[in-house]
Amino acid sequence: MLIRRQTDIPFEQDSAGRLLPWIVAIMIYLSGVAIAGAIALNGLVSTWSSGLSGALTIQIPADAETAKARQQADAVLALIRKTPGVGQARRLPRQEVLRLVRPWLGDDTGAGDLPLPILIDVRAAAGAVIDTAVLSAKVAAAAPGAVTESHARWAGRLIGLARSIWLVALLVVALIGLATVLTVVFATRTGLRIHRRVIGLLHLIGAHDRYIARQFERQALWLSLQGAVIGIAFAIGTVFGIAHLAGKIELQPATGAIFTPLQWGIFACVPVVAALVALLTARITVMRTLRRMT
């Protein structure tokens, strides 16, 4: 076994080595949270953009329950349903409009007495594109003051935001990875200095540099794997905690952002990757340092 075999070097005397698992745990926790946030945001944006793609909302101004406003809404609905590319058009019930404004107005503000606008939700047919400019002009003629808003603009902004955050998350993970590598280098060099006499004795009895390097590799792999498992466990706990809180405040997209099986698999590979990086870092550090010592 590569992990936790009996070694010829007394690593238990190495204070820097004892700190390595905790440093790696912190690094992996931060990396895990950054990766989880990027994946969750990507899932939210995918959900939102698919819902906003080909969607329009038409507002008919706020004296919504007058006979004239209702007539205008009926005329606009008839016009929209005849428009090429429209798959579905419906007037939102007043209770649904109230539900949409409740997060801003609250439950006890008498929102039911407010003159709310009439909202018409329009969805494009599968594979079709609605000419928003032409439709907006027709709606304005049928209902002066009506506003036609295309959701595609918001979808584009969300996608741009998601890409920017993905890049930031990748940068954060890369910087944390670099910090982890530097930590392993420092711990390995400290171990080499602490055990210099033991290493010299091993050389005297015929041990090769590769044999000595393997001792440090196993130690770095074991300590880093311990820390990485602790860090990823806390990161997973954080993901579930945030999802639970999001569910309590009825933030529906966030509760759906728990990972797919493939994403969980990628997440589970983080400790293994961290341990292998630590192993390779320790190997390279030891071999280079021993060459200078001889």
PDB file of C-alpha atoms in Angstrom:
ATOM      1  CA  MET A   1       0.000   0.000   0.000  1.00  0.00           C
ATOM      2  CA  LEU A   2       1.149   3.530  -0.831  1.00  0.00           C
ATOM      3  CA  ILE A   3      -0.653   4.984   2.183  1.00  0.00           C
ATOM      4  CA  ARG A   4       0.437   4.530   5.802  1.00  0.00           C
ATOM      5  CA  ARG A   5       3.150   1.961   5.335  1.00  0.00           C
ATOM      6  CA  GLN A   6       5.839   1.786   7.980  1.00  0.00           C
ATOM      7  CA  THR A   7       8.517   4.358   7.173  1.00  0.00           C
ATOM      8  CA  ASP A   8      12.177   4.698   8.072  1.00  0.00           C
ATOM      9  CA  ILE A   9      11.774   8.409   8.805  1.00  0.00           C
ATOM     10  CA  PRO A  10      10.169   9.485  12.118  1.00  0.00           C
ATOM     11  CA  PHE A  11       7.544  11.851  10.664  1.00  0.00           C
ATOM     12  CA  GLU A  12       5.724  12.044  14.009  1.00  0.00           C
ATOM     13  CA  GLN A  13       8.455  14.465  15.115  1.00  0.00           C
ATOM     14  CA  ASP A  14       7.623  16.834  12.253  1.00  0.00           C
ATOM     15  CA  SER A  15       5.514  19.763  13.551  1.00  0.00           C
ATOM     16  CA  ALA A  16       4.948  21.177  10.045  1.00  0.00           C
ATOM     17  CA  GLY A  17       3.546  17.824   8.952  1.00  0.00           C
ATOM     18  CA  ARG A  18       1.017  17.852  11.785  1.00  0.00           C
ATOM     19  CA  LEU A  19      -0.353  21.179  10.538  1.00  0.00           C
ATOM     20  CA  LEU A  20      -0.591  20.088   6.906  1.00  0.00           C
ATOM     21  CA  PRO A  21      -3.965  18.244   7.152  1.00  0.00           C
ATOM     22  CA  TRP A  22      -5.652  21.270   8.704  1.00  0.00           C
ATOM     23  CA  ILE A  23      -4.238  23.677   6.144  1.00  0.00           C
ATOM     24  CA  VAL A  24      -5.323  21.365   3.315  1.00  0.00           C
ATOM     25  CA  ALA A  25      -8.768  21.011   4.928  1.00  0.00           C
ATOM     26  CA  ILE A  26      -9.237  24.786   4.885  1.00  0.00           C
ATOM     27  CA  MET A  27      -8.029  25.022   1.280  1.00  0.00           C
ATOM     28  CA  ILE A  28     -10.310  22.207   0.097  1.00  0.00           C
ATOM     29  CA  TYR A  29     -13.261  23.659   1.980  1.00  0.00           C
ATOM     30  CA  LEU A  30     -12.802  27.014   0.247  1.00  0.00           C
ATOM     31  CA  SER A  31     -12.336  25.308  -3.124  1.00  0.00           C
ATOM     32  CA  GLY A  32     -15.405  23.157  -2.574  1.00  0.00           C
ATOM     33  CA  VAL A  33     -17.578  26.130  -1.662  1.00  0.00           C
ATOM     34  CA  ALA A  34     -16.331  28.036  -4.727  1.00  0.00           C
ATOM     35  CA  ILE A  35     -17.008  25.075  -7.026  1.00  0.00           C
ATOM     36  CA  ALA A  36     -20.420  24.464  -5.441  1.00  0.00           C
ATOM     37  CA  GLY A  37     -21.382  28.113  -5.842  1.00  0.00           C
ATOM     38  CA  ALA A  38     -20.361  28.113  -9.498  1.00  0.00           C
ATOM     39  CA  ILE A  39     -22.264  24.883 -10.225  1.00  0.00           C
ATOM     40  CA  ALA A  40     -25.345  26.075  -8.363  1.00  0.00           C
ATOM     41  CA  LEU A  41     -25.317  29.414 -10.162  1.00  0.00           C
ATOM     42  CA  ASN A  42     -24.912  27.651 -13.491  1.00  0.00           C
ATOM     43  CA  GLY A  43     -27.938  25.481 -12.683  1.00  0.00           C
ATOM     44  CA  LEU A  44     -30.011  28.503 -11.671  1.00  0.00           C
ATOM     45  CA  VAL A  45     -29.067  30.414 -14.801  1.00  0.00           C
ATOM     46  CA  SER A  46     -29.886  27.412 -16.986  1.00  0.00           C
ATOM     47  CA  THR A  47     -33.298  27.130 -15.327  1.00  0.00           C
ATOM     48  CA  TRP A  48     -34.015  30.837 -15.566  1.00  0.00           C
ATOM     49  CA  SER A  49     -32.731  31.266 -19.117  1.00  0.00           C
ATOM     50  CA  SER A  50     -34.750  28.279 -20.363  1.00  0.00           C
ATOM     51  CA  GLY A  51     -37.828  29.780 -18.725  1.00  0.00           C
ATOM     52  CA  LEU A  52     -37.112  33.265 -20.089  1.00  0.00           C
ATOM     53  CA  SER A  53     -36.187  32.180 -23.600  1.00  0.00           C
ATOM     54  CA  GLY A  54     -38.940  33.150 -26.024  1.00  0.00           C
ATOM     55  CA  ALA A  55     -41.006  34.742 -23.242  1.00  0.00           C
ATOM     56  CA  LEU A  56     -42.683  38.163 -23.226  1.00  0.00           C
ATOM     57  CA  THR A  57     -44.695  40.027 -20.628  1.00  0.00           C
ATOM     58  CA  ILE A  58     -47.234  42.699 -21.550  1.00  0.00           C
ATOM     59  CA  GLN A  59     -48.403  45.190 -18.901  1.00  0.00           C
ATOM     60  CA  ILE A  60     -51.595  47.141 -19.300  1.00  0.00           C
ATOM     61  CA  PRO A  61     -51.489  50.078 -16.861  1.00  0.00           C
ATOM     62  CA  ALA A  62     -52.664  50.255 -13.392  1.00  0.00           C
ATOM     63  CA  ASP A  63     -56.387  51.038 -13.391  1.00  0.00           C
ATOM     64  CA  ALA A  64     -56.510  47.331 -14.084  1.00  0.00           C
ATOM     65  CA  GLU A  65     -60.052  46.448 -13.106  1.00  0.00           C
ATOM     66  CA  THR A  66     -61.888  49.106 -15.130  1.00  0.00           C
ATOM     67  CA  ALA A  67     -64.042  47.940 -17.986  1.00  0.00           C
ATOM     68  CA  LYS A  68     -61.827  49.774 -20.492  1.00  0.00           C
ATOM     69  CA  ALA A  69     -58.682  48.016 -19.211  1.00  0.00           C
ATOM     70  CA  ARG A  70     -60.386  44.634 -19.424  1.00  0.00           C
ATOM     71  CA  GLN A  71     -61.531  45.383 -22.982  1.00  0.00           C
ATOM     72  CA  GLN A  72     -57.993  46.391 -23.914  1.00  0.00           C
ATOM     73  CA  ALA A  73     -56.639  43.169 -22.364  1.00  0.00           C
ATOM     74  CA  ASP A  74     -59.107  41.080 -24.357  1.00  0.00           C
ATOM     75  CA  ALA A  75     -58.179  42.924 -27.575  1.00  0.00           C
ATOM     76  CA  VAL A  76     -54.452  42.453 -26.911  1.00  0.00           C
ATOM     77  CA  LEU A  77     -54.931  38.754 -26.164  1.00  0.00           C
ATOM     78  CA  ALA A  78     -56.854  38.241 -29.414  1.00  0.00           C
ATOM     79  CA  LEU A  79     -54.131  40.121 -31.297  1.00  0.00           C
ATOM     80  CA  ILE A  80     -51.307  38.116 -29.715  1.00  0.00           C
ATOM     81  CA  ARG A  81     -52.921  34.755 -30.393  1.00  0.00           C
ATOM     82  CA  LYS A  82     -53.031  35.612 -34.100  1.00  0.00           C
ATOM     83  CA  THR A  83     -49.349  36.636 -34.142  1.00  0.00           C
ATOM     84  CA  PRO A  84     -47.000  34.200 -35.959  1.00  0.00           C
ATOM     85  CA  GLY A  85     -44.652  32.328 -33.629  1.00  0.00           C
ATOM     86  CA  VAL A  86     -46.824  32.629 -30.496  1.00  0.00           C
ATOM     87  CA  GLY A  87     -47.407  29.276 -28.833  1.00  0.00           C
ATOM     88  CA  GLN A  88     -49.262  30.393 -25.718  1.00  0.00           C
ATOM     89  CA  ALA A  89     -50.729  33.627 -24.346  1.00  0.00           C
ATOM     90  CA  ARG A  90     -52.698  34.041 -21.143  1.00  0.00           C
ATOM     91  CA  ARG A  91     -53.797  36.767 -18.804  1.00  0.00           C
ATOM     92  CA  LEU A  92     -52.434  36.250 -15.289  1.00  0.00           C
ATOM     93  CA  PRO A  93     -55.169  36.063 -12.629  1.00  0.00           C
ATOM     94  CA  ARG A  94     -55.158  38.861 -10.076  1.00  0.00           C
ATOM     95  CA  GLN A  95     -54.176  36.430  -7.311  1.00  0.00           C
ATOM     96  CA  GLU A  96     -51.100  35.404  -9.285  1.00  0.00           C
ATOM     97  CA  VAL A  97     -50.118  39.047  -9.803  1.00  0.00           C
ATOM     98  CA  LEU A  98     -50.532  39.612  -6.056  1.00  0.00           C
ATOM     99  CA  ARG A  99     -48.276  36.636  -5.386  1.00  0.00           C
ATOM    100  CA  LEU A 100     -45.616  38.146  -7.658  1.00  0.00           C
ATOM    101  CA  VAL A 101     -45.600  41.491  -5.819  1.00  0.00           C
ATOM    102  CA  ARG A 102     -45.954  40.062  -2.303  1.00  0.00           C
ATOM    103  CA  PRO A 103     -42.162  39.705  -1.688  1.00  0.00           C
ATOM    104  CA  TRP A 104     -41.847  43.496  -2.087  1.00  0.00           C
ATOM    105  CA  LEU A 105     -45.116  44.589  -0.464  1.00  0.00           C
ATOM    106  CA  GLY A 106     -45.534  41.936   2.237  1.00  0.00           C
ATOM    107  CA  ASP A 107     -48.675  40.131   3.352  1.00  0.00           C
ATOM    108  CA  ASP A 108     -50.174  42.847   5.556  1.00  0.00           C
ATOM    109  CA  THR A 109     -49.952  45.937   3.386  1.00  0.00           C
ATOM    110  CA  GLY A 110     -53.452  45.846   1.896  1.00  0.00           C
ATOM    111  CA  ALA A 111     -51.950  44.932  -1.479  1.00  0.00           C
ATOM    112  CA  GLY A 112     -55.279  43.415  -2.471  1.00  0.00           C
ATOM    113  CA  ASP A 113     -56.756  46.911  -2.686  1.00  0.00           C
ATOM    114  CA  LEU A 114     -54.018  48.291  -4.948  1.00  0.00           C
ATOM    115  CA  PRO A 115     -54.761  49.045  -8.612  1.00  0.00           C
ATOM    116  CA  LEU A 116     -52.499  46.387 -10.110  1.00  0.00           C
ATOM    117  CA  PRO A 117     -51.704  46.266 -13.828  1.00  0.00           C
ATOM    118  CA  ILE A 118     -53.044  43.508 -16.048  1.00  0.00           C
ATOM    119  CA  LEU A 119     -50.231  41.146 -17.006  1.00  0.00           C
ATOM    120  CA  ILE A 120     -50.288  38.963 -20.103  1.00  0.00           C
ATOM    121  CA  ASP A 121     -47.743  36.147 -20.315  1.00  0.00           C
ATOM    122  CA  VAL A 122     -46.653  35.246 -23.855  1.00  0.00           C
ATOM    123  CA  ARG A 123     -44.603  32.189 -24.824  1.00  0.00           C
ATOM    124  CA  ALA A 124     -43.121  31.469 -28.236  1.00  0.00           C
ATOM    125  CA  ALA A 125     -43.899  28.180 -29.958  1.00  0.00           C
ATOM    126  CA  ALA A 126     -41.117  25.578 -30.007  1.00  0.00           C
ATOM    127  CA  GLY A 127     -38.428  26.652 -32.465  1.00  0.00           C
ATOM    128  CA  ALA A 128     -40.249  29.893 -33.321  1.00  0.00           C
ATOM    129  CA  VAL A 129     -39.100  33.494 -32.892  1.00  0.00           C
ATOM    130  CA  ILE A 130     -41.504  36.331 -32.161  1.00  0.00           C
ATOM    131  CA  ASP A 131     -40.796  39.696 -33.789  1.00  0.00           C
ATOM    132  CA  THR A 132     -40.871  41.734 -30.586  1.00  0.00           C
ATOM    133  CA  ALA A 133     -40.706  45.151 -32.279  1.00  0.00           C
ATOM    134  CA  VAL A 134     -43.694  44.460 -34.539  1.00  0.00           C
ATOM    135  CA  LEU A 135     -45.707  42.920 -31.716  1.00  0.00           C
ATOM    136  CA  SER A 136     -44.916  45.829 -29.392  1.00  0.00           C
ATOM    137  CA  ALA A 137     -46.185  48.332 -31.983  1.00  0.00           C
ATOM    138  CA  LYS A 138     -49.433  46.382 -32.455  1.00  0.00           C
ATOM    139  CA  VAL A 139     -49.968  46.104 -28.698  1.00  0.00           C
ATOM    140  CA  ALA A 140     -49.372  49.838 -28.226  1.00  0.00           C
ATOM    141  CA  ALA A 141     -51.996  50.569 -30.911  1.00  0.00           C
ATOM    142  CA  ALA A 142     -54.558  48.266 -29.292  1.00  0.00           C
ATOM    143  CA  ALA A 143     -53.821  49.410 -25.706  1.00  0.00           C
ATOM    144  CA  PRO A 144     -52.131  52.836 -25.421  1.00  0.00           C
ATOM    145  CA  GLY A 145     -49.644  52.881 -22.550  1.00  0.00           C
ATOM    146  CA  ALA A 146     -49.125  49.116 -22.587  1.00  0.00           C
ATOM    147  CA  VAL A 147     -45.532  47.948 -22.157  1.00  0.00           C
ATOM    148  CA  THR A 148     -44.080  44.898 -23.924  1.00  0.00           C
ATOM    149  CA  GLU A 149     -41.011  43.463 -22.260  1.00  0.00           C
ATOM    150  CA  SER A 150     -38.863  40.701 -23.752  1.00  0.00           C
ATOM    151  CA  HIS A 151     -37.249  38.369 -21.215  1.00  0.00           C
ATOM    152  CA  ALA A 152     -34.421  37.489 -23.614  1.00  0.00           C
ATOM    153  CA  ARG A 153     -32.569  40.630 -22.503  1.00  0.00           C
ATOM    154  CA  TRP A 154     -32.558  39.446 -18.891  1.00  0.00           C
ATOM    155  CA  ALA A 155     -31.508  35.955 -19.981  1.00  0.00           C
ATOM    156  CA  GLY A 156     -28.499  37.428 -21.792  1.00  0.00           C
ATOM    157  CA  ARG A 157     -27.493  39.389 -18.695  1.00  0.00           C
ATOM    158  CA  LEU A 158     -27.826  36.304 -16.511  1.00  0.00           C
ATOM    159  CA  ILE A 159     -25.670  34.241 -18.841  1.00  0.00           C
ATOM    160  CA  GLY A 160     -23.037  36.989 -18.896  1.00  0.00           C
ATOM    161  CA  LEU A 161     -23.091  37.174 -15.087  1.00  0.00           C
ATOM    162  CA  ALA A 162     -22.797  33.391 -14.816  1.00  0.00           C
ATOM    163  CA  ARG A 163     -19.776  33.327 -17.115  1.00  0.00           C
ATOM    164  CA  SER A 164     -18.076  36.063 -15.118  1.00  0.00           C
ATOM    165  CA  ILE A 165     -18.668  34.235 -11.832  1.00  0.00           C
ATOM    166  CA  TRP A 166     -17.445  30.972 -13.379  1.00  0.00           C
ATOM    167  CA  LEU A 167     -14.188  32.711 -14.296  1.00  0.00           C
ATOM    168  CA  VAL A 168     -13.869  34.158 -10.789  1.00  0.00           C
ATOM    169  CA  ALA A 169     -14.557  30.726  -9.266  1.00  0.00           C
ATOM    170  CA  LEU A 170     -11.928  29.114 -11.493  1.00  0.00           C
ATOM    171  CA  LEU A 171      -9.443  31.816 -10.511  1.00  0.00           C
ATOM    172  CA  VAL A 172     -10.211  31.266  -6.814  1.00  0.00           C
ATOM    173  CA  VAL A 173      -9.761  27.490  -7.161  1.00  0.00           C
ATOM    174  CA  ALA A 174      -6.505  27.986  -9.086  1.00  0.00           C
ATOM    175  CA  LEU A 175      -5.144  30.345  -6.413  1.00  0.00           C
ATOM    176  CA  ILE A 176      -6.163  27.964  -3.638  1.00  0.00           C
ATOM    177  CA  GLY A 177      -4.507  25.112  -5.547  1.00  0.00           C
ATOM    178  CA  LEU A 178      -1.320  27.167  -5.851  1.00  0.00           C
ATOM    179  CA  ALA A 179      -1.426  27.967  -2.127  1.00  0.00           C
ATOM    180  CA  THR A 180      -1.865  24.253  -1.357  1.00  0.00           C
ATOM    181  CA  VAL A 181       1.129  23.349  -3.526  1.00  0.00           C
ATOM    182  CA  LEU A 182       3.275  25.980  -1.806  1.00  0.00           C
ATOM    183  CA  THR A 183       2.150  24.658   1.587  1.00  0.00           C
ATOM    184  CA  VAL A 184       3.165  21.106   0.665  1.00  0.00           C
ATOM    185  CA  VAL A 185       6.508  22.387  -0.646  1.00  0.00           C
ATOM    186  CA  PHE A 186       7.129  24.234   2.619  1.00  0.00           C
ATOM    187  CA  ALA A 187       6.103  21.241   4.760  1.00  0.00           C
ATOM    188  CA  THR A 188       8.255  18.863   2.705  1.00  0.00           C
ATOM    189  CA  ARG A 189      11.332  21.095   2.831  1.00  0.00           C
ATOM    190  CA  THR A 190      10.853  21.545   6.566  1.00  0.00           C
ATOM    191  CA  GLY A 191      10.659  17.773   6.938  1.00  0.00           C
ATOM    192  CA  LEU A 192      13.832  17.336   4.917  1.00  0.00           C
ATOM    193  CA  ARG A 193      15.678  19.770   7.199  1.00  0.00           C
ATOM    194  CA  ILE A 194      14.311  18.172  10.372  1.00  0.00           C
ATOM    195  CA  HIS A 195      15.234  14.655   9.217  1.00  0.00           C
ATOM    196  CA  ARG A 196      18.510  15.574   7.526  1.00  0.00           C
ATOM    197  CA  ARG A 197      20.540  13.258   9.767  1.00  0.00           C
ATOM    198  CA  VAL A 198      18.195  10.326   9.203  1.00  0.00           C
ATOM    199  CA  ILE A 199      18.327  10.926   5.443  1.00  0.00           C
ATOM    200  CA  GLY A 200      22.133  11.031   5.600  1.00  0.00           C
ATOM    201  CA  LEU A 201      22.153   7.714   7.482  1.00  0.00           C
ATOM    202  CA  LEU A 202      19.841   6.143   4.888  1.00  0.00           C
ATOM    203  CA  HIS A 203      22.210   7.293   2.163  1.00  0.00           C
ATOM    204  CA  LEU A 204      25.132   5.696   4.024  1.00  0.00           C
ATOM    205  CA  ILE A 205      23.413   2.300   4.144  1.00  0.00           C
ATOM    206  CA  GLY A 206      22.651   2.443   0.435  1.00  0.00           C
ATOM    207  CA  ALA A 207      19.191   4.012   0.149  1.00  0.00           C
ATOM    208  CA  HIS A 208      18.592   5.808  -3.134  1.00  0.00           C
ATOM    209  CA  ASP A 209      16.969   9.234  -3.461  1.00  0.00           C
ATOM    210  CA  ARG A 210      13.908   7.614  -5.019  1.00  0.00           C
ATOM    211  CA  TYR A 211      13.442   5.426  -1.940  1.00  0.00           C
ATOM    212  CA  ILE A 212      13.644   8.431   0.379  1.00  0.00           C
ATOM    213  CA  ALA A 213      11.332  10.444  -1.862  1.00  0.00           C
ATOM    214  CA  ARG A 214       8.766   7.633  -1.672  1.00  0.00           C
ATOM    215  CA  GLN A 215       8.703   7.980   2.111  1.00  0.00           C
ATOM    216  CA  PHE A 216       7.816  11.676   1.812  1.00  0.00           C
ATOM    217  CA  GLU A 217       5.285  10.954  -0.957  1.00  0.00           C
ATOM    218  CA  ARG A 218       3.364   8.540   1.238  1.00  0.00           C
ATOM    219  CA  GLN A 219       3.384  10.978   4.131  1.00  0.00           C
ATOM    220  CA  ALA A 220       2.193  13.889   1.972  1.00  0.00           C
ATOM    221  CA  LEU A 221      -0.492  11.725   0.348  1.00  0.00           C
ATOM    222  CA  TRP A 222      -1.817  10.484   3.674  1.00  0.00           C
ATOM    223  CA  LEU A 223      -1.852  13.854   5.429  1.00  0.00           C
ATOM    224  CA  SER A 224      -3.352  15.674   2.435  1.00  0.00           C
ATOM    225  CA  LEU A 225      -6.021  13.032   1.948  1.00  0.00           C
ATOM    226  CA  GLN A 226      -7.027  13.336   5.589  1.00  0.00           C
ATOM    227  CA  GLY A 227      -7.325  17.113   5.313  1.00  0.00           C
ATOM    228  CA  ALA A 228      -9.085  16.974   1.938  1.00  0.00           C
ATOM    229  CA  VAL A 229     -11.759  14.569   3.224  1.00  0.00           C
ATOM    230  CA  ILE A 230     -12.404  16.815   6.229  1.00  0.00           C
ATOM    231  CA  GLY A 231     -12.585  19.914   4.011  1.00  0.00           C
ATOM    232  CA  ILE A 232     -14.921  18.392   1.423  1.00  0.00           C
ATOM    233  CA  ALA A 233     -17.180  17.018   4.186  1.00  0.00           C
ATOM    234  CA  PHE A 234     -17.608  20.523   5.615  1.00  0.00           C
ATOM    235  CA  ALA A 235     -18.136  21.917   2.099  1.00  0.00           C
ATOM    236  CA  ILE A 236     -20.920  19.376   1.445  1.00  0.00           C
ATOM    237  CA  GLY A 237     -22.482  20.268   4.787  1.00  0.00           C
ATOM    238  CA  THR A 238     -22.388  23.934   3.794  1.00  0.00           C
ATOM    239  CA  VAL A 239     -24.107  23.156   0.471  1.00  0.00           C
ATOM    240  CA  PHE A 240     -26.939  21.308   2.207  1.00  0.00           C
ATOM    241  CA  GLY A 241     -27.208  24.014   4.872  1.00  0.00           C
ATOM    242  CA  ILE A 242     -27.603  26.756   2.266  1.00  0.00           C
ATOM    243  CA  ALA A 243     -30.124  24.648   0.336  1.00  0.00           C
ATOM    244  CA  HIS A 244     -32.119  24.091   3.538  1.00  0.00           C
ATOM    245  CA  LEU A 245     -32.168  27.821   4.339  1.00  0.00           C
ATOM    246  CA  ALA A 246     -33.154  28.604   0.754  1.00  0.00           C
ATOM    247  CA  GLY A 247     -36.050  26.180   1.051  1.00  0.00           C
ATOM    248  CA  LYS A 248     -37.226  27.896   4.236  1.00  0.00           C
ATOM    249  CA  ILE A 249     -37.495  31.256   2.490  1.00  0.00           C
ATOM    250  CA  GLU A 250     -39.172  29.601  -0.514  1.00  0.00           C
ATOM    251  CA  LEU A 251     -36.315  30.379  -2.881  1.00  0.00           C
ATOM    252  CA  GLN A 252     -37.342  27.609  -5.253  1.00  0.00           C
ATOM    253  CA  PRO A 253     -34.433  27.810  -7.756  1.00  0.00           C
ATOM    254  CA  ALA A 254     -31.882  27.378  -4.966  1.00  0.00           C
ATOM    255  CA  THR A 255     -33.522  24.208  -3.641  1.00  0.00           C
ATOM    256  CA  GLY A 256     -33.226  22.770  -7.137  1.00  0.00           C
ATOM    257  CA  ALA A 257     -29.536  23.595  -7.310  1.00  0.00           C
ATOM    258  CA  ILE A 258     -28.408  20.446  -5.452  1.00  0.00           C
ATOM    259  CA  PHE A 259     -26.011  18.657  -7.771  1.00  0.00           C
ATOM    260  CA  THR A 260     -26.717  16.016 -10.345  1.00  0.00           C
ATOM    261  CA  PRO A 261     -25.047  12.593  -9.831  1.00  0.00           C
ATOM    262  CA  LEU A 262     -22.293  13.573 -12.284  1.00  0.00           C
ATOM    263  CA  GLN A 263     -21.630  16.811 -10.396  1.00  0.00           C
ATOM    264  CA  TRP A 264     -21.561  14.935  -7.083  1.00  0.00           C
ATOM    265  CA  GLY A 265     -19.001  12.594  -8.668  1.00  0.00           C
ATOM    266  CA  ILE A 266     -16.837  15.543  -9.676  1.00  0.00           C
ATOM    267  CA  PHE A 267     -17.197  16.977  -6.188  1.00  0.00           C
ATOM    268  CA  ALA A 268     -16.169  13.657  -4.632  1.00  0.00           C
ATOM    269  CA  CYS A 269     -13.007  13.605  -6.775  1.00  0.00           C
ATOM    270  CA  VAL A 270     -11.712  16.841  -5.208  1.00  0.00           C
ATOM    271  CA  PRO A 271     -10.002  15.109  -2.221  1.00  0.00           C
ATOM    272  CA  VAL A 272      -8.392  12.529  -4.513  1.00  0.00           C
ATOM    273  CA  VAL A 273      -7.073  15.214  -6.865  1.00  0.00           C
ATOM    274  CA  ALA A 274      -5.761  17.244  -3.914  1.00  0.00           C
ATOM    275  CA  ALA A 275      -3.970  14.198  -2.472  1.00  0.00           C
ATOM    276  CA  LEU A 276      -2.391  13.329  -5.837  1.00  0.00           C
ATOM    277  CA  VAL A 277      -1.233  16.922  -6.297  1.00  0.00           C
ATOM    278  CA  ALA A 278       0.337  16.774  -2.834  1.00  0.00           C
ATOM    279  CA  LEU A 279       2.051  13.478  -3.706  1.00  0.00           C
ATOM    280  CA  LEU A 280       3.529  14.844  -6.945  1.00  0.00           C
ATOM    281  CA  THR A 281       4.568  18.076  -5.235  1.00  0.00           C
ATOM    282  CA  ALA A 282       6.321  16.171  -2.461  1.00  0.00           C
ATOM    283  CA  ARG A 283       8.072  13.924  -5.004  1.00  0.00           C
ATOM    284  CA  ILE A 284       9.392  16.825  -7.073  1.00  0.00           C
ATOM    285  CA  THR A 285      10.425  18.806  -3.981  1.00  0.00           C
ATOM    286  CA  VAL A 286      12.304  15.915  -2.392  1.00  0.00           C
ATOM    287  CA  MET A 287      14.110  14.887  -5.575  1.00  0.00           C
ATOM    288  CA  ARG A 288      15.254  18.440  -6.296  1.00  0.00           C
ATOM    289  CA  THR A 289      16.340  19.059  -2.729  1.00  0.00           C
ATOM    290  CA  LEU A 290      18.230  15.765  -2.446  1.00  0.00           C
ATOM    291  CA  ARG A 291      20.106  16.510  -5.684  1.00  0.00           C
ATOM    292  CA  ARG A 292      21.349  19.753  -4.134  1.00  0.00           C
ATOM    293  CA  MET A 293      22.308  17.967  -0.915  1.00  0.00           C
ATOM    294  CA  THR A 294      24.510  15.398  -2.703  1.00  0.00           C
TER     295      THR A 294
END
